[in-house]
Every structure is written in C-alpha cells, then in structure tokens.
C-alpha cells in the first residue's frame, strides 16, 4: 500500500493515467514492483505511465495532475463498467492527457518522467462486452449458471440462459459466502439478475 504515513518508504512508485472509456481518465500511483497489476485490478481498458520516483514525489505529482487538469483519482465503479462498451480512441486520449500533465506547473524534480507508451487490456479482458444485467443481492441457496465471456477488474461477464445480454457478476460480492458447484441441469435462481438500463446504475468507488 502507498501509505502516506510512511514518508521514508524506500520503495519506488509510479504515477499512471488509466483510461476506462471516452472522456474517462484517472490518475493514480502504484508500486513499481507491482508493474501493471493495479491497472488490471481496476479494470482499466488502457493505461500509460507518467513518472517514477519516491512515494511522496509520486503522490505530489498525482495531486498536481488532479488539480491542474481536473483529472480525478477516484471514479465510481459503475461508470467504469458502463464505459467499457463505449469504444473510443484510448491512445490519442492518453497521449493528449500525458502531454498536458507534463506541462502542469509543480512537477516534482525527484520524479523521473516516463514516455507515453500505452498498454491496452481489451484483449486480456475479452472485451468489448456490453451488458444488460447485474447479479444483485446474493442469498443462501442462490444459483447462478452461465458461460464466462470476459473478465475485467472484479467483474465476470457471463452468458446466462434466458437473459438477452451479458450479465455481470461483481466478484467482490462473493466475499464471505460459501461457494459450491452445481449439476449440469442447474438453472439460475429467479430474481437473482437485475436488468440494467443504460446510465441507470449507481456504484461505489474503486
């Protein structure tokens, strides 16, 4: 964890720009040792590095970009999910923001600038996958049957019998539940999947 209370943390950190869809870019930091794992965890469709250096320099750069360009460091997860089906040119947008970020006054001298080499995750996640439903309110004995079509961050996209579009299971909802396999003739429990209208979903920060 990038703990600000550990100001003399000797580990190097990187500042990144993460792209989740058209107009949806965030700034953040992660440990160099983790490489791009943090971006996979967040479900970023693409990302690029901004700079590398000590923790406090990385944190300072994050704040400089956030305030100077109005780029958030938090995005409601439901917005990330909805943006995945929106297409868009991740490379041009990330390159544009990367160039603007490097020109914002206050860039820490101890942070080594990094080139705007864009890494895309669409193929890794198996996307794009528009979705039309979410698994809500798990309960004892509930059954979910489907074929995995893609995985992005904590979301598993499933083809579920009887549903017109891909259904999303946010695996963070599985915490604390006892899971067991089911037989081939099992069917999804009625009422487990909630249909989602475009723009109608609300979500937490992640």
PDB file of C-alpha atoms in Angstrom:
ATOM      1  CA  UNK A   1       0.000   0.000   0.000  1.00  0.00           C
ATOM      2  CA  UNK A   2       1.104   3.556  -0.717  1.00  0.00           C
ATOM      3  CA  UNK A   3       0.758   4.741   2.893  1.00  0.00           C
ATOM      4  CA  UNK A   4       1.363   8.470   3.253  1.00  0.00           C
ATOM      5  CA  UNK A   5       2.224   7.950   6.934  1.00  0.00           C
ATOM      6  CA  UNK A   6       5.355   6.095   5.771  1.00  0.00           C
ATOM      7  CA  UNK A   7       7.066   9.123   4.225  1.00  0.00           C
ATOM      8  CA  UNK A   8      10.518   7.488   4.086  1.00  0.00           C
ATOM      9  CA  UNK A   9       9.234   4.422   2.240  1.00  0.00           C
ATOM     10  CA  UNK A  10      12.318   3.269   0.244  1.00  0.00           C
ATOM     11  CA  UNK A  11      10.301   1.538  -2.487  1.00  0.00           C
ATOM     12  CA  UNK A  12       9.920   3.281  -5.868  1.00  0.00           C
ATOM     13  CA  UNK A  13       6.461   4.219  -7.125  1.00  0.00           C
ATOM     14  CA  UNK A  14       4.951   5.074 -10.473  1.00  0.00           C
ATOM     15  CA  UNK A  15       2.289   7.598 -11.397  1.00  0.00           C
ATOM     16  CA  UNK A  16      -0.146   6.365 -14.033  1.00  0.00           C
ATOM     17  CA  UNK A  17      -3.003   7.533 -16.229  1.00  0.00           C
ATOM     18  CA  UNK A  18      -5.776   4.944 -16.572  1.00  0.00           C
ATOM     19  CA  UNK A  19      -8.385   5.024 -19.366  1.00  0.00           C
ATOM     20  CA  UNK A  20     -11.820   3.445 -18.849  1.00  0.00           C
ATOM     21  CA  UNK A  21     -13.643   4.834 -21.868  1.00  0.00           C
ATOM     22  CA  UNK A  22     -14.138   8.071 -23.813  1.00  0.00           C
ATOM     23  CA  UNK A  23     -13.559  11.035 -21.506  1.00  0.00           C
ATOM     24  CA  UNK A  24     -12.963   8.780 -18.510  1.00  0.00           C
ATOM     25  CA  UNK A  25      -9.321   9.057 -17.399  1.00  0.00           C
ATOM     26  CA  UNK A  26      -7.990   8.905 -13.843  1.00  0.00           C
ATOM     27  CA  UNK A  27      -4.594   9.468 -12.269  1.00  0.00           C
ATOM     28  CA  UNK A  28      -3.102   7.268  -9.560  1.00  0.00           C
ATOM     29  CA  UNK A  29       0.051   5.717  -8.139  1.00  0.00           C
ATOM     30  CA  UNK A  30       1.253   2.149  -7.682  1.00  0.00           C
ATOM     31  CA  UNK A  31       4.417   0.392  -6.559  1.00  0.00           C
ATOM     32  CA  UNK A  32       6.955  -0.334  -9.308  1.00  0.00           C
ATOM     33  CA  UNK A  33       7.211  -3.922  -8.070  1.00  0.00           C
ATOM     34  CA  UNK A  34       3.528  -4.478  -8.900  1.00  0.00           C
ATOM     35  CA  UNK A  35       4.087  -3.493 -12.539  1.00  0.00           C
ATOM     36  CA  UNK A  36       0.642  -3.231 -14.187  1.00  0.00           C
ATOM     37  CA  UNK A  37      -1.336  -5.385 -11.737  1.00  0.00           C
ATOM     38  CA  UNK A  38      -3.081  -2.393 -10.153  1.00  0.00           C
ATOM     39  CA  UNK A  39      -4.477  -1.374 -13.537  1.00  0.00           C
ATOM     40  CA  UNK A  40      -5.820  -4.882 -14.158  1.00  0.00           C
ATOM     41  CA  UNK A  41      -7.478  -4.835 -10.721  1.00  0.00           C
ATOM     42  CA  UNK A  42      -9.260  -1.584 -11.534  1.00  0.00           C
ATOM     43  CA  UNK A  43     -10.488  -2.807 -14.893  1.00  0.00           C
ATOM     44  CA  UNK A  44      -8.656  -0.105 -16.854  1.00  0.00           C
ATOM     45  CA  UNK A  45      -9.035  -0.651 -20.598  1.00  0.00           C
ATOM     46  CA  UNK A  46      -5.695   1.066 -21.203  1.00  0.00           C
ATOM     47  CA  UNK A  47      -3.026   2.969 -19.305  1.00  0.00           C
ATOM     48  CA  UNK A  48       0.340   4.687 -19.550  1.00  0.00           C
ATOM     49  CA  UNK A  49       2.975   5.702 -17.018  1.00  0.00           C
ATOM     50  CA  UNK A  50       3.684   9.340 -16.180  1.00  0.00           C
ATOM     51  CA  UNK A  51       6.693   9.131 -13.911  1.00  0.00           C
ATOM     52  CA  UNK A  52       8.650   7.125 -11.359  1.00  0.00           C
ATOM     53  CA  UNK A  53      10.285   8.012  -8.069  1.00  0.00           C
ATOM     54  CA  UNK A  54       9.880   8.154  -4.265  1.00  0.00           C
ATOM     55  CA  UNK A  55       6.439   7.827  -2.696  1.00  0.00           C
ATOM     56  CA  UNK A  56       5.974  11.467  -1.722  1.00  0.00           C
ATOM     57  CA  UNK A  57       7.125  12.701  -5.135  1.00  0.00           C
ATOM     58  CA  UNK A  58       4.675  10.331  -6.807  1.00  0.00           C
ATOM     59  CA  UNK A  59       1.885  11.494  -4.504  1.00  0.00           C
ATOM     60  CA  UNK A  60       2.761  15.129  -5.232  1.00  0.00           C
ATOM     61  CA  UNK A  61       2.625  14.526  -8.985  1.00  0.00           C
ATOM     62  CA  UNK A  62      -0.747  12.809  -8.586  1.00  0.00           C
ATOM     63  CA  UNK A  63      -2.118  15.883  -6.823  1.00  0.00           C
ATOM     64  CA  UNK A  64      -0.558  18.272  -9.360  1.00  0.00           C
ATOM     65  CA  UNK A  65      -2.241  16.452 -12.256  1.00  0.00           C
ATOM     66  CA  UNK A  66      -5.525  16.090 -10.402  1.00  0.00           C
ATOM     67  CA  UNK A  67      -5.808  19.788  -9.609  1.00  0.00           C
ATOM     68  CA  UNK A  68      -4.070  21.150 -12.699  1.00  0.00           C
ATOM     69  CA  UNK A  69      -6.041  19.179 -15.282  1.00  0.00           C
ATOM     70  CA  UNK A  70      -9.166  18.244 -13.365  1.00  0.00           C
ATOM     71  CA  UNK A  71      -8.352  14.539 -13.780  1.00  0.00           C
ATOM     72  CA  UNK A  72      -9.899  12.537 -10.900  1.00  0.00           C
ATOM     73  CA  UNK A  73      -8.113   9.984  -8.744  1.00  0.00           C
ATOM     74  CA  UNK A  74     -11.401   8.200  -7.984  1.00  0.00           C
ATOM     75  CA  UNK A  75     -14.187   7.148 -10.362  1.00  0.00           C
ATOM     76  CA  UNK A  76     -17.442   5.427  -9.347  1.00  0.00           C
ATOM     77  CA  UNK A  77     -17.051   1.814 -10.432  1.00  0.00           C
ATOM     78  CA  UNK A  78     -20.430   1.746 -12.178  1.00  0.00           C
ATOM     79  CA  UNK A  79     -19.185   4.493 -14.520  1.00  0.00           C
ATOM     80  CA  UNK A  80     -16.123   2.426 -15.389  1.00  0.00           C
ATOM     81  CA  UNK A  81     -18.325  -0.568 -16.126  1.00  0.00           C
ATOM     82  CA  UNK A  82     -20.722   1.392 -18.315  1.00  0.00           C
ATOM     83  CA  UNK A  83     -17.864   2.991 -20.267  1.00  0.00           C
ATOM     84  CA  UNK A  84     -16.448  -0.342 -21.440  1.00  0.00           C
ATOM     85  CA  UNK A  85     -18.962  -0.623 -24.261  1.00  0.00           C
ATOM     86  CA  UNK A  86     -18.371   2.914 -25.498  1.00  0.00           C
ATOM     87  CA  UNK A  87     -15.439   2.335 -27.863  1.00  0.00           C
ATOM     88  CA  UNK A  88     -13.214   5.375 -28.316  1.00  0.00           C
ATOM     89  CA  UNK A  89      -9.551   6.013 -29.080  1.00  0.00           C
ATOM     90  CA  UNK A  90      -7.626   5.288 -25.895  1.00  0.00           C
ATOM     91  CA  UNK A  91      -4.234   6.064 -27.401  1.00  0.00           C
ATOM     92  CA  UNK A  92      -4.955   9.580 -28.600  1.00  0.00           C
ATOM     93  CA  UNK A  93      -6.722  10.495 -25.362  1.00  0.00           C
ATOM     94  CA  UNK A  94      -3.981   9.118 -23.103  1.00  0.00           C
ATOM     95  CA  UNK A  95      -1.247  10.719 -25.188  1.00  0.00           C
ATOM     96  CA  UNK A  96      -3.056  14.062 -25.017  1.00  0.00           C
ATOM     97  CA  UNK A  97      -3.516  13.945 -21.242  1.00  0.00           C
ATOM     98  CA  UNK A  98       0.043  12.656 -20.762  1.00  0.00           C
ATOM     99  CA  UNK A  99       1.444  15.626 -22.692  1.00  0.00           C
ATOM    100  CA  UNK A 100      -0.713  18.099 -20.778  1.00  0.00           C
ATOM    101  CA  UNK A 101       0.204  16.549 -17.428  1.00  0.00           C
ATOM    102  CA  UNK A 102       3.918  17.004 -18.065  1.00  0.00           C
ATOM    103  CA  UNK A 103       3.368  20.731 -18.678  1.00  0.00           C
ATOM    104  CA  UNK A 104       1.455  21.415 -15.451  1.00  0.00           C
ATOM    105  CA  UNK A 105       3.497  23.599 -13.051  1.00  0.00           C
ATOM    106  CA  UNK A 106       4.732  21.920  -9.883  1.00  0.00           C
ATOM    107  CA  UNK A 107       6.020  18.635 -11.334  1.00  0.00           C
ATOM    108  CA  UNK A 108       8.374  17.160  -8.656  1.00  0.00           C
ATOM    109  CA  UNK A 109      12.054  17.290  -9.601  1.00  0.00           C
ATOM    110  CA  UNK A 110      12.705  13.897  -7.982  1.00  0.00           C
ATOM    111  CA  UNK A 111      10.145  12.162 -10.194  1.00  0.00           C
ATOM    112  CA  UNK A 112      11.643  10.681 -13.361  1.00  0.00           C
ATOM    113  CA  UNK A 113       9.359  11.329 -16.371  1.00  0.00           C
ATOM    114  CA  UNK A 114       8.328   8.233 -18.331  1.00  0.00           C
ATOM    115  CA  UNK A 115       7.267   8.062 -22.012  1.00  0.00           C
ATOM    116  CA  UNK A 116       3.610   7.805 -23.037  1.00  0.00           C
ATOM    117  CA  UNK A 117       3.717   4.129 -24.052  1.00  0.00           C
ATOM    118  CA  UNK A 118       0.091   2.965 -23.994  1.00  0.00           C
ATOM    119  CA  UNK A 119      -0.779  -0.549 -22.788  1.00  0.00           C
ATOM    120  CA  UNK A 120      -4.209  -1.875 -23.804  1.00  0.00           C
ATOM    121  CA  UNK A 121      -6.204  -4.506 -21.879  1.00  0.00           C
ATOM    122  CA  UNK A 122      -9.176  -5.112 -24.174  1.00  0.00           C
ATOM    123  CA  UNK A 123      -7.825  -8.412 -25.480  1.00  0.00           C
ATOM    124  CA  UNK A 124      -6.797  -9.501 -21.972  1.00  0.00           C
ATOM    125  CA  UNK A 125     -10.303  -8.870 -20.624  1.00  0.00           C
ATOM    126  CA  UNK A 126     -12.096 -10.395 -23.620  1.00  0.00           C
ATOM    127  CA  UNK A 127     -13.902  -7.110 -24.326  1.00  0.00           C
ATOM    128  CA  UNK A 128     -15.894  -5.266 -25.585  1.00  0.00           C
ATOM    129  CA  UNK A 129     -18.849  -6.899 -23.850  1.00  0.00           C
ATOM    130  CA  UNK A 130     -21.984  -4.761 -23.478  1.00  0.00           C
ATOM    131  CA  UNK A 131     -24.069  -5.954 -20.544  1.00  0.00           C
ATOM    132  CA  UNK A 132     -27.743  -5.848 -19.772  1.00  0.00           C
ATOM    133  CA  UNK A 133     -27.920  -7.160 -16.232  1.00  0.00           C
ATOM    134  CA  UNK A 134     -26.160  -7.380 -12.871  1.00  0.00           C
ATOM    135  CA  UNK A 135     -26.182 -10.060 -10.210  1.00  0.00           C
ATOM    136  CA  UNK A 136     -27.673  -8.338  -7.153  1.00  0.00           C
ATOM    137  CA  UNK A 137     -28.388  -9.354  -3.561  1.00  0.00           C
ATOM    138  CA  UNK A 138     -26.854 -12.802  -3.163  1.00  0.00           C
ATOM    139  CA  UNK A 139     -28.684 -15.065  -0.729  1.00  0.00           C
ATOM    140  CA  UNK A 140     -28.410 -18.538   0.768  1.00  0.00           C
ATOM    141  CA  UNK A 141     -29.027 -21.232  -1.812  1.00  0.00           C
ATOM    142  CA  UNK A 142     -28.934 -18.891  -4.800  1.00  0.00           C
ATOM    143  CA  UNK A 143     -27.744 -20.473  -8.057  1.00  0.00           C
ATOM    144  CA  UNK A 144     -26.002 -18.687 -10.929  1.00  0.00           C
ATOM    145  CA  UNK A 145     -25.374 -20.614 -14.150  1.00  0.00           C
ATOM    146  CA  UNK A 146     -23.555 -19.089 -17.099  1.00  0.00           C
ATOM    147  CA  UNK A 147     -20.664 -19.179 -19.550  1.00  0.00           C
ATOM    148  CA  UNK A 148     -17.753 -16.832 -18.893  1.00  0.00           C
ATOM    149  CA  UNK A 149     -17.200 -14.416 -21.795  1.00  0.00           C
ATOM    150  CA  UNK A 150     -14.763 -11.991 -20.250  1.00  0.00           C
ATOM    151  CA  UNK A 151     -13.252 -10.696 -17.031  1.00  0.00           C
ATOM    152  CA  UNK A 152     -12.430  -7.055 -16.297  1.00  0.00           C
ATOM    153  CA  UNK A 153     -11.232  -5.993 -12.860  1.00  0.00           C
ATOM    154  CA  UNK A 154     -13.596  -7.610 -10.327  1.00  0.00           C
ATOM    155  CA  UNK A 155     -16.308  -8.174 -12.966  1.00  0.00           C
ATOM    156  CA  UNK A 156     -17.026 -11.527 -14.579  1.00  0.00           C
ATOM    157  CA  UNK A 157     -19.174 -11.220 -17.726  1.00  0.00           C
ATOM    158  CA  UNK A 158     -21.477 -14.213 -18.201  1.00  0.00           C
ATOM    159  CA  UNK A 159     -23.881 -15.512 -20.808  1.00  0.00           C
ATOM    160  CA  UNK A 160     -26.853 -16.615 -18.699  1.00  0.00           C
ATOM    161  CA  UNK A 161     -29.715 -18.651 -20.154  1.00  0.00           C
ATOM    162  CA  UNK A 162     -32.888 -16.595 -20.500  1.00  0.00           C
ATOM    163  CA  UNK A 163     -31.079 -13.249 -20.391  1.00  0.00           C
ATOM    164  CA  UNK A 164     -30.939 -11.178 -23.606  1.00  0.00           C
ATOM    165  CA  UNK A 165     -27.481  -9.715 -22.941  1.00  0.00           C
ATOM    166  CA  UNK A 166     -24.336 -10.470 -20.974  1.00  0.00           C
ATOM    167  CA  UNK A 167     -24.753 -10.423 -17.187  1.00  0.00           C
ATOM    168  CA  UNK A 168     -22.091  -9.033 -14.860  1.00  0.00           C
ATOM    169  CA  UNK A 169     -21.104 -10.640 -11.556  1.00  0.00           C
ATOM    170  CA  UNK A 170     -19.050  -8.287  -9.374  1.00  0.00           C
ATOM    171  CA  UNK A 171     -16.894 -10.845  -7.569  1.00  0.00           C
ATOM    172  CA  UNK A 172     -16.430  -8.505  -4.604  1.00  0.00           C
ATOM    173  CA  UNK A 173     -19.994  -9.523  -3.702  1.00  0.00           C
ATOM    174  CA  UNK A 174     -18.794 -13.096  -3.126  1.00  0.00           C
ATOM    175  CA  UNK A 175     -16.732 -12.169  -0.062  1.00  0.00           C
ATOM    176  CA  UNK A 176     -17.916 -14.133   2.968  1.00  0.00           C
ATOM    177  CA  UNK A 177     -20.114 -16.565   1.043  1.00  0.00           C
ATOM    178  CA  UNK A 178     -19.596 -20.320   0.902  1.00  0.00           C
ATOM    179  CA  UNK A 179     -19.498 -21.371  -2.758  1.00  0.00           C
ATOM    180  CA  UNK A 180     -20.282 -24.829  -4.166  1.00  0.00           C
ATOM    181  CA  UNK A 181     -20.556 -26.337  -7.624  1.00  0.00           C
ATOM    182  CA  UNK A 182     -23.897 -27.327  -9.157  1.00  0.00           C
ATOM    183  CA  UNK A 183     -25.025 -30.035 -11.538  1.00  0.00           C
ATOM    184  CA  UNK A 184     -25.364 -29.738 -15.313  1.00  0.00           C
ATOM    185  CA  UNK A 185     -29.138 -29.395 -15.073  1.00  0.00           C
ATOM    186  CA  UNK A 186     -28.984 -26.434 -12.668  1.00  0.00           C
ATOM    187  CA  UNK A 187     -30.715 -23.181 -13.608  1.00  0.00           C
ATOM    188  CA  UNK A 188     -30.221 -19.621 -12.416  1.00  0.00           C
ATOM    189  CA  UNK A 189     -32.379 -18.671  -9.460  1.00  0.00           C
ATOM    190  CA  UNK A 190     -35.291 -16.419 -10.406  1.00  0.00           C
ATOM    191  CA  UNK A 191     -34.820 -12.810  -9.367  1.00  0.00           C
ATOM    192  CA  UNK A 192     -31.052 -13.083  -8.947  1.00  0.00           C
ATOM    193  CA  UNK A 193     -30.297 -10.964 -12.022  1.00  0.00           C
ATOM    194  CA  UNK A 194     -31.426  -7.344 -12.193  1.00  0.00           C
ATOM    195  CA  UNK A 195     -31.820  -5.707 -15.589  1.00  0.00           C
ATOM    196  CA  UNK A 196     -29.805  -2.521 -16.030  1.00  0.00           C
ATOM    197  CA  UNK A 197     -30.846   0.403 -18.193  1.00  0.00           C
ATOM    198  CA  UNK A 198     -28.115   2.486 -19.783  1.00  0.00           C
ATOM    199  CA  UNK A 199     -26.976   5.192 -17.373  1.00  0.00           C
ATOM    200  CA  UNK A 200     -29.240   3.889 -14.604  1.00  0.00           C
ATOM    201  CA  UNK A 201     -26.692   2.109 -12.459  1.00  0.00           C
ATOM    202  CA  UNK A 202     -25.094   3.589  -9.379  1.00  0.00           C
ATOM    203  CA  UNK A 203     -21.899   2.234  -7.864  1.00  0.00           C
ATOM    204  CA  UNK A 204     -19.179   2.563  -5.297  1.00  0.00           C
ATOM    205  CA  UNK A 205     -15.665   3.929  -5.728  1.00  0.00           C
ATOM    206  CA  UNK A 206     -12.874   1.531  -6.546  1.00  0.00           C
TER     207      UNK A 206
END
